[in-house]
Amino acid sequence: MTVRERLRQNISAAFYRHGLLCASYPVPIILFTSASILTCCYPLLKLPLPGTGPVEFTTGVRDYSTPSHESQGDLSERPDWYRGPPVAYIQQVLVKAAVSPWDNSLVPVDVFRSPLGRVFSVLEEIRNHVYTDRSLEALCLQVTDLLPGLRRMQAVLPEHGCLLVSPGNYWQNRRDLFDADPDLLKTVHQHEPKGLHTSATLKDLLFGVPGKQTGVNLYSKKRVVTYTITIALSSYDARFVASLRARLKQLHPSANCTLREDHMVHVHFKEEIGIAELIPLVTTYIILFAYIYFSTRKIDMVKSKWGLALAAVVTVLSSLLMSVGLCTLFGLTPTLNGGEIFPYLVVVIGLENVLVLTKSVVSTPVDLEVKLRIAQGLSNESWSIMKNMATELCIILIGYFTFVPAIQEFCLFAVVGLVSDFFLQMFFFTTVLSIDIRRMELADLNRRLPAEAGMPPPKPGPLRPRETPPPPRPSPHTITLQAPAFRNLRLPKRLRVVYFLARTRLAQRIIMVGTVIWIGILVYTDPAGLRTFLAAQVSEQSPLGEAGLPPHLGVAPVFPGGDPTSTLSGLPAPEPTPLPENQSQGHRAAHPEVAPVSSPQITWGPEDEELWRRLSFRHWPSLFSYYNITLAKRYISILPVIPVTLHLSPQEAIDTRHPQDTHHAPPPSIKTSDLQTDLTLYKVAALGLFAGVVLVLLLFCLYRVLCPRNYGQNGVPHGRRRRGDLPCDEYGYSPPISEISPLLLRGHSMDIECLASDGMLLASCCLVGHIRVWDAQTGDCLTVIPNNGLRRSSSSGCWEHRDGGGAVGGQDVDIFPIRRRTTPARPALFGDQPDLTPLIDTNFGLSPPSQALSSSGFDFGGLVEKAYQEHEPSPTLAFPPSPPPVLPPELPPQNNGDWDSSVWAMELRGNLIATGRSSGKLELWDAVEGSLRCSNEDGVSGITALAFLNNRIVAARLNGSLDFFTVEITKPLGLLQYRGPPGRGSLPPSPCYSSEDVISCQLTRSVQCAHQKPITVLKAAAGRVVTGSQDHTVRVYRLEDSCCLFTLQGHSGGITAIYIDQTMVLASGGQDGTICVWDVLTGSRVSHVYGHRGDVTSLVCTTSCIISSGLDDLICIWDRSTGIKLYSIQQEVGCGASLGVISESLLVTGGQGCVSFWDLNYGDLLQTVYLGQSSEGQSVRQLLVLDNAAIVCDFGSELSLVYVPSVLEKLD
Amino acid sequence: MSDSSLSGGAPMHRGPYISMITNRTMNLLIRAAMLFMVGVFLALVLNLLQVQRNVTLFPPDVISSIFSSAWWLPPCCGTAAALIGLLYPCMDRRLGEPHKLKREWSNVMRCVAVFVGINHASAKVDFVNNVQLSLTLAALSVGLWWTFDRSRSGFGLGVIIAILATLATQLLVYNGVFQYTSPDFLYIRSWLPCIFFAGVITVGNIGRQLALVNFYFQF
């Protein structure tokens, strides 16, 4: 034993024990795992929440000094970004200007034209301010070119000089241009972007206050114009700034101004996430989700697929969180952008292990205990899991030695992530899996119990004559279809999703939780000054504020000092702080009489202190980004604002008027301004509507993704797989062969040709003519009727209850054909027969190949057979050049015509087997005792098809004639009392015969020329007999009086398949590949479709659809009412012939040594059951669905009995 | 499995989707179109990654900058992707050694993710020198091949196409169509062949998977 082997064993054993542990104590282990996840994630709380909102830090102005680059550990209250000099110091000069007193001779434009005009003088003052030979030019932030993409802003924004912006930039800071501008509003608004915008606009940048507060519009209520002059300083000179402040205050004093001036605010900006960076990120996330989707789709055969998929995703995600948490705990602060590397980490860690574990566990034998299943599944995969983990660790180790910091960090994370992922897989996922498996078994148990209780009690002994009647069938003409027991087991997937959503109100809850989280994050990071904004909103909307204002508007100047706004928003002002010593009294005296009159209009409140907070939080980044200066991960310092109050006389306003200003329309009514404010409301509403539509579309897309109506088109996962190339994944794992072990019924030495069943018994007949009767429940062989007809030999092993055979020998003589119409035997057996060729190539159940072949006991492939027949024109030469038939030597001579003819058709009802032979003889056998009860040799042409309904047998012959027989039972007198009176019509629908009965079979009617050509198909149901023939027609007969009701013409080829059921649905398929649906009551054609290239080989209907298979190996599913093809399933070559419908939504098809179960609603392959080890090359030729949800199929000389309930339970 | 029976004979009424899918030429066209779109999309996204390396902050009209680099680049990448994606399954068929390894969509997605990751690393991660960057990317590319392909034919085709593409890029740069910021391998970056190789492997993987899907509807 090598080291490797030993290691492998040890690992396997360890995993086995671990699996036992996990499955034994699921709840404690899950609790423990959750606790450890939470513990490991705890350090994450220290990390800042992701968000792009800026962060603020306030310091005093007086003792300000530029922070050093080195981090100072002692100052804990200092944020760690507060290092080094800021990008710029922002000094804002807040100007409030108003024309006062206002009189009615002024036009609306006067509200802002002259106040705006004063900006040039203030600008001049600022530019020319010098303090001890320091000028603004030396201190301000020098900017160069604008970015190349901003050509249209070149005229407005400064270039190659100080970054100094003001509304004057609209007119290149030139007074003459301003004066010559006929329409100021147009100039201001021509740069505004159209439509909705979220980031800072040019108007915001230049005015420096939110657009609403500027007062630059025609309908302003307050008639106060507010704007700022923004100066960006590269270095901070306290004395220069102080002198500038003093100078401006001195020039334009602000009465009752109480703005605080002692705080400067440092604003740190997070990294910007632009659209350009978002696109690759979004792409990787899309790929990630596709990966997760395609991976979890592979989870199969568990109780709750979605639950396990969720558990898998939770495993991966929490392992990543754990790794980040652990790394943070040990001081490895993540410098990488977590959102970017996250998808790659998920891809590296992968979901593979989880899927492999699931597959391995569900492929363990179902009958084991759950604990053992988990343990076995784990230990099966232990070696590959360990190997993969070692490989991944090796790769990561190699990556670690690249010594690239980013890669090293990634590797470190990946290692921790891998280890924690392994831990979670082993503890969390395994336990969840064990719980799931246990739930599934419980569900199985619950479902099986009532199913078994509902079934008839089993027969006491297999050889007792059958007392229990077969399950009652509905009367022939009722249209109601008996509901299949498992129809409701599986709702369509989308319905289940909808039900689930409706039941749990998941969508609402998710939206609610999401909203709460979003608001929480918003408040936490406070990106746009939300708190101040809210506070402002509250103060504005207080009932005393804005609401009382409009009535006073027109008369506001009449009440000096009595305006409610001043008493509310501005405190009763104390005396302004005494001005510095060099105040110029002259300027102050210029407006002594104006100021008191208009003072109510210009107020300074605390909200003006930091007016920049009400700007968009992208205001500063976008201003700097125009000059290719990024603020990401850097900060700016905002100095306290300098207030400037300007009062203008009406005369001044009139003087600065442009000639065109008076042409403006008079101020419209309040209504329009209301309309304007309402417009934003409409915008918001439109945005909400748009978002709603997008949400609906998104949900729709999600729905399409989650519930693809693929109908088997993307056939890779669903495709039929051969046994030979079972897909193996990289772990060498192949899916389980089958969950269902089919029951093999062996005994025939030759290929089975005919198969008949009534639900309880199963009769099969092979090429040499042996008939075997099986118990359809247990698979026991009950009777063997050997080829030599009248004698019966005991079979090898399954006859233990058989009573002596001597009596039966005598019985054989007893029940010799009673009414035997002796017709002169024809010299040639097949003289009157039309050509056999078209008959032979059809491989449907009841018309086996030619007698010659079957009696020779030679297994010819269909191709050889066909070619041979076509080559030889004479049917008498159809005997193959094969060794003579191996005949038992002890054949009694009186049975000629019986033993040398093969069985072509067989039917089973009650305990009577009707066989039609190639010699034209009809025989009735007792299925249980194996004795010949009656035979009829009225016809000489071979019986190609039989139908056995009630007490009638319909035989279709090769020459196109149709014979109706009646089975009459003459009972011994003693038995009459419970059998009822003997008679044709009074027999119970499912006759049961005791061995004492004398059974006779009478030819009641023979339709000589039912068809011009051989009858290929014969089906009987609902009191009708339907025949299909080579002559392209379908005929419908009434069973009672053998009267031909309709001759249905519509096919352009021989009929190859017919379906009729209790609901009088008749469908026929022909050699031309067409399928016709007929109305049996009227004989009209309901629909007619071209389905296949080549013959239609079989047809089945459900209540909603028609399923057809053809020689082109295609299975087509049609809508029954409209005749539209729903979808088709491509089969492999040569296996698309046999079909069966188990329930409304479960289709079973035969294949090469296997049967496949399909979901009819979607065309998904549910499961493929391989029938046996030796059945590799044999394809399933016939498939019979029994009432007890078993299917019987024959392949070669073996029968296979597959019980389906387990499949049905695995479905959901 | 005959095309003749499809073209001649009685009119075959099938569902429109099926009949479209079953047509072989149509099938080929659909695959080519899908591969083309994948190529265009990857080219746009990865080009954006490369552009980001030089520019940290974008002007507001950033959408136009996605397309500003060169209009012919995405169509070229798309065409190349379509050709390669069709070539791989075709070559598999010719050589008679079908690609067996892990033929599932989840793996294809994983492959694409790793490819984008390689590009991401080449654009975002700061390496000490170019040799280290190129070696790392080469190792990653070969690792990609080993994880998702493992076929000799795939490797050979990948190498050949990578060499050809590198040559073509050299010629383009030589003629001044565009240029790289810091060329270290004649006129181009030395990691370019690795990216080409990884891209060929990825697109080949997608092409094979697409061929597998549509294989079931061929006649």
Short mmCIF file of N, CA and C in Angstrom, two decimals, chain A residues 522-565:
data_model
loop_
_atom_site.label_atom_id
_atom_site.label_comp_id
_atom_site.label_asym_id
_atom_site.label_seq_id
_atom_site.Cartn_x
_atom_site.Cartn_y
_atom_site.Cartn_z
N LEU A 522 -28.17 55.99 3.60
CA LEU A 522 -28.19 57.39 3.21
C LEU A 522 -27.97 58.27 4.43
N VAL A 523 -28.68 57.93 5.50
CA VAL A 523 -28.54 58.76 6.69
C VAL A 523 -27.16 58.59 7.28
N TYR A 524 -26.67 57.37 7.23
CA TYR A 524 -25.37 57.09 7.85
C TYR A 524 -24.27 57.87 7.14
N THR A 525 -24.25 57.80 5.84
CA THR A 525 -23.16 58.45 5.12
C THR A 525 -23.47 59.91 4.85
N ASP A 526 -24.73 60.26 4.84
CA ASP A 526 -25.15 61.64 4.67
C ASP A 526 -24.49 62.28 3.46
N PRO A 527 -24.74 61.74 2.32
CA PRO A 527 -23.95 62.18 1.17
C PRO A 527 -24.28 63.60 0.71
N ALA A 528 -25.51 63.95 0.73
CA ALA A 528 -25.86 65.23 0.13
C ALA A 528 -26.40 66.18 1.18
N GLY A 529 -25.85 66.06 2.32
CA GLY A 529 -26.35 66.95 3.36
C GLY A 529 -27.80 66.71 3.66
N LEU A 530 -28.13 65.44 3.79
CA LEU A 530 -29.54 65.09 3.92
C LEU A 530 -30.14 65.70 5.17
N ARG A 531 -29.33 65.68 6.23
CA ARG A 531 -29.89 66.15 7.49
C ARG A 531 -30.23 67.62 7.42
N THR A 532 -29.28 68.38 6.88
CA THR A 532 -29.57 69.81 6.79
C THR A 532 -30.71 70.05 5.83
N PHE A 533 -30.73 69.24 4.79
CA PHE A 533 -31.80 69.40 3.82
C PHE A 533 -33.15 69.14 4.47
N LEU A 534 -33.19 68.06 5.25
CA LEU A 534 -34.44 67.74 5.91
C LEU A 534 -34.82 68.84 6.88
N ALA A 535 -33.82 69.32 7.60
CA ALA A 535 -34.10 70.38 8.57
C ALA A 535 -34.65 71.60 7.85
N ALA A 536 -34.03 71.92 6.73
CA ALA A 536 -34.50 73.08 5.98
C ALA A 536 -35.93 72.86 5.50
N GLN A 537 -36.18 71.65 5.03
CA GLN A 537 -37.52 71.35 4.55
C GLN A 537 -38.54 71.57 5.66
N VAL A 538 -38.17 71.05 6.84
CA VAL A 538 -39.10 71.16 7.95
C VAL A 538 -39.36 72.62 8.29
N SER A 539 -38.30 73.39 8.32
CA SER A 539 -38.50 74.78 8.70
C SER A 539 -39.27 75.54 7.64
N GLU A 540 -39.06 75.16 6.37
CA GLU A 540 -39.78 75.85 5.32
C GLU A 540 -41.26 75.49 5.34
N GLN A 541 -41.51 74.24 5.65
CA GLN A 541 -42.89 73.82 5.54
C GLN A 541 -43.67 74.02 6.83
N SER A 542 -43.03 74.59 7.80
CA SER A 542 -43.78 74.87 9.02
C SER A 542 -44.89 75.87 8.70
N PRO A 543 -46.01 75.74 9.32
CA PRO A 543 -47.19 76.51 8.90
C PRO A 543 -46.98 78.01 8.96
N LEU A 544 -46.06 78.45 9.78
CA LEU A 544 -45.88 79.89 9.90
C LEU A 544 -44.97 80.45 8.81
N GLY A 545 -44.22 79.58 8.17
CA GLY A 545 -43.18 80.07 7.27
C GLY A 545 -43.72 80.52 5.93
N GLU A 546 -43.60 79.64 4.98
CA GLU A 546 -43.88 80.01 3.61
C GLU A 546 -45.36 80.25 3.38
N ALA A 547 -46.17 79.55 4.19
CA ALA A 547 -47.60 79.59 3.91
C ALA A 547 -48.17 80.99 4.10
N GLY A 548 -47.64 81.68 5.08
CA GLY A 548 -48.21 82.99 5.33
C GLY A 548 -47.68 84.07 4.41
N LEU A 549 -46.74 83.74 3.60
CA LEU A 549 -46.03 84.76 2.87
C LEU A 549 -46.78 85.34 1.66
N PRO A 550 -47.33 84.53 0.80
CA PRO A 550 -47.85 85.10 -0.45
C PRO A 550 -48.84 86.25 -0.27
N PRO A 551 -49.76 86.21 0.65
CA PRO A 551 -50.68 87.35 0.76
C PRO A 551 -49.95 88.65 1.07
N HIS A 552 -48.82 88.55 1.73
CA HIS A 552 -48.11 89.75 2.11
C HIS A 552 -47.21 90.27 1.02
N LEU A 553 -47.14 89.51 -0.07
CA LEU A 553 -46.09 89.81 -1.04
C LEU A 553 -46.18 91.25 -1.53
N GLY A 554 -47.35 91.55 -2.00
CA GLY A 554 -47.45 92.85 -2.63
C GLY A 554 -47.23 94.01 -1.66
N VAL A 555 -47.47 93.78 -0.40
CA VAL A 555 -47.40 94.87 0.56
C VAL A 555 -46.21 94.73 1.50
N ALA A 556 -45.32 93.85 1.15
CA ALA A 556 -44.20 93.59 2.05
C ALA A 556 -43.43 94.86 2.41
N PRO A 557 -43.17 95.74 1.47
CA PRO A 557 -42.39 96.92 1.84
C PRO A 557 -43.14 97.86 2.76
N VAL A 558 -44.43 97.70 2.79
CA VAL A 558 -45.22 98.61 3.60
C VAL A 558 -44.99 98.36 5.08
N PHE A 559 -44.68 97.12 5.42
CA PHE A 559 -44.45 96.80 6.84
C PHE A 559 -42.97 96.62 7.07
N PRO A 560 -42.28 97.66 7.27
CA PRO A 560 -40.84 97.48 7.48
C PRO A 560 -40.59 96.79 8.79
N GLY A 561 -39.78 95.78 8.71
CA GLY A 561 -39.41 95.05 9.93
C GLY A 561 -40.48 94.13 10.42
N GLY A 562 -41.63 94.17 9.81
CA GLY A 562 -42.70 93.33 10.31
C GLY A 562 -42.88 92.05 9.53
N ASP A 563 -42.01 91.80 8.60
CA ASP A 563 -42.18 90.59 7.80
C ASP A 563 -41.96 89.36 8.66
N PRO A 564 -42.88 88.44 8.54
CA PRO A 564 -42.76 87.25 9.40
C PRO A 564 -41.48 86.47 9.14
N THR A 565 -40.95 86.53 7.93
CA THR A 565 -39.77 85.70 7.66
C THR A 565 -38.60 86.15 8.51
#
